[in-house]
PDB file of C-alpha atoms in Angstrom:
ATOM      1  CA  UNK A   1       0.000   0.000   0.000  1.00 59.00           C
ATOM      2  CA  UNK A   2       1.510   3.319  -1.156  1.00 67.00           C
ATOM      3  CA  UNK A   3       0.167   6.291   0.465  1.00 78.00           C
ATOM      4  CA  UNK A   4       3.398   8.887  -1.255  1.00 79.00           C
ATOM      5  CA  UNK A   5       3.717   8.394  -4.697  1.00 80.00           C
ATOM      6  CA  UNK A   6       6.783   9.370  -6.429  1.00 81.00           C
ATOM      7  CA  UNK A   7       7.270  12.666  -7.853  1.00 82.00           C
ATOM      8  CA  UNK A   8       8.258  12.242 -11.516  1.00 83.00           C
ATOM      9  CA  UNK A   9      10.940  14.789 -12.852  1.00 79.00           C
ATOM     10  CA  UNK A  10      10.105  17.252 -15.256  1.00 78.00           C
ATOM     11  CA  UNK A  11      11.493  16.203 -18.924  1.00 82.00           C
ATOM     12  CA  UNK A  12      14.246  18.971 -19.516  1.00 83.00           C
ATOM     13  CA  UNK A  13      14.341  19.610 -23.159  1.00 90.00           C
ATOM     14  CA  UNK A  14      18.068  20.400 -24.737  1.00 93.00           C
ATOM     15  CA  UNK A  15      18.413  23.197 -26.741  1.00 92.00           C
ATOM     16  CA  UNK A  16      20.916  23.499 -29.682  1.00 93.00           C
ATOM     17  CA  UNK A  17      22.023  26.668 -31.001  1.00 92.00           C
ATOM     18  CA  UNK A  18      21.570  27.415 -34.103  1.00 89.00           C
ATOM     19  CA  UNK A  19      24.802  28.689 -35.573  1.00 90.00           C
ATOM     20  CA  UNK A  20      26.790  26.388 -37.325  1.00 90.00           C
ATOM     21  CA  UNK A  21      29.563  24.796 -35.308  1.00 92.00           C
ATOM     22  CA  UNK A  22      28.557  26.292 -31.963  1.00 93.00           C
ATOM     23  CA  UNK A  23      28.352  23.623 -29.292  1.00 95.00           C
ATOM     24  CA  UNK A  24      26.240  25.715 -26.691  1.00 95.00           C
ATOM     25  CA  UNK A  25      23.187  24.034 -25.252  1.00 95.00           C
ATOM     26  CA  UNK A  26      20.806  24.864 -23.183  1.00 94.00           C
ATOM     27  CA  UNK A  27      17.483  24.091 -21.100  1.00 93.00           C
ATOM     28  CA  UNK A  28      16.488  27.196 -20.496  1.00 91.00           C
ATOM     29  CA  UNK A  29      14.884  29.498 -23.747  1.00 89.00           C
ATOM     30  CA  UNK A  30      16.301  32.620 -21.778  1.00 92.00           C
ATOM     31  CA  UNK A  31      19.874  31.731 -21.858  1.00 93.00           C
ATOM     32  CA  UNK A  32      19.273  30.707 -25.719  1.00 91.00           C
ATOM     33  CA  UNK A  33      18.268  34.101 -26.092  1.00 91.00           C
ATOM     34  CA  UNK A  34      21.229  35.717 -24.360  1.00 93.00           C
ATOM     35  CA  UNK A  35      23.830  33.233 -26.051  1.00 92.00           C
ATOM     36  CA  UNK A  36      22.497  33.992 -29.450  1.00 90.00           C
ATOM     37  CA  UNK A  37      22.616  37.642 -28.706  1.00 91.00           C
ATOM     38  CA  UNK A  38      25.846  37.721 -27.176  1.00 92.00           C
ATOM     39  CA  UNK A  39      27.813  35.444 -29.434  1.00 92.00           C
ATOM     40  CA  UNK A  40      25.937  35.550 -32.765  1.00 88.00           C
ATOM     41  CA  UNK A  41      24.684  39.716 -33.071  1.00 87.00           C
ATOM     42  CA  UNK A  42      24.143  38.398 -36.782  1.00 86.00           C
ATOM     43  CA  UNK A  43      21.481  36.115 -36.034  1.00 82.00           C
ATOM     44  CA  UNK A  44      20.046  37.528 -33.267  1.00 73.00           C
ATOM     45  CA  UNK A  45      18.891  40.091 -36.020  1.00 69.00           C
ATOM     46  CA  UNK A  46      18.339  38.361 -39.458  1.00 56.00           C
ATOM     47  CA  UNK A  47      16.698  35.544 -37.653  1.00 50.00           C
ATOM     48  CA  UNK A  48      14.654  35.618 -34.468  1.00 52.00           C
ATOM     49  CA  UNK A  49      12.405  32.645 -35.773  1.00 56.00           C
ATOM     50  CA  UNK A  50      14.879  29.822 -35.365  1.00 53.00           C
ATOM     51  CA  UNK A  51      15.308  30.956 -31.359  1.00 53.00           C
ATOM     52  CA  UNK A  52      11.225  30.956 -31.734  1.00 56.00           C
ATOM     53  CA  UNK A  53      11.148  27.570 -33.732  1.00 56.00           C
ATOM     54  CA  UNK A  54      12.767  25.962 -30.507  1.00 51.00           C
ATOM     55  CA  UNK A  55      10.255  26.689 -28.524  1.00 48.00           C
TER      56      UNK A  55
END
């Protein structure tokens, strides 16, 4: 008889970025955001729908 039952963990999903040969990955869509900002200014600009195709 189980009275507790056992949390599950929530499913992290890994993100890729989207620049080719960059390595970065993330779980969190805010630190994609920053990354692509901060390391790629050229996509951050041109393309804003691959960081929203992650989603």
């Amino acid at each position: 008889m189980n009275i507790f039952k056992k949390k599950e963990k929530p499913v992290a999903i890994v993100q890729e970025c989207p620049a080719e040969g960059c390595t970065y990955t993330t779980t969190e869509l805010s630190n994609m955001k920053k990354h692509i900002e901060w390391k790629h200014p050229e996509l951050s600009q041109k393309d804003e729908s691959a960081i929203k195709s992650i989603k």
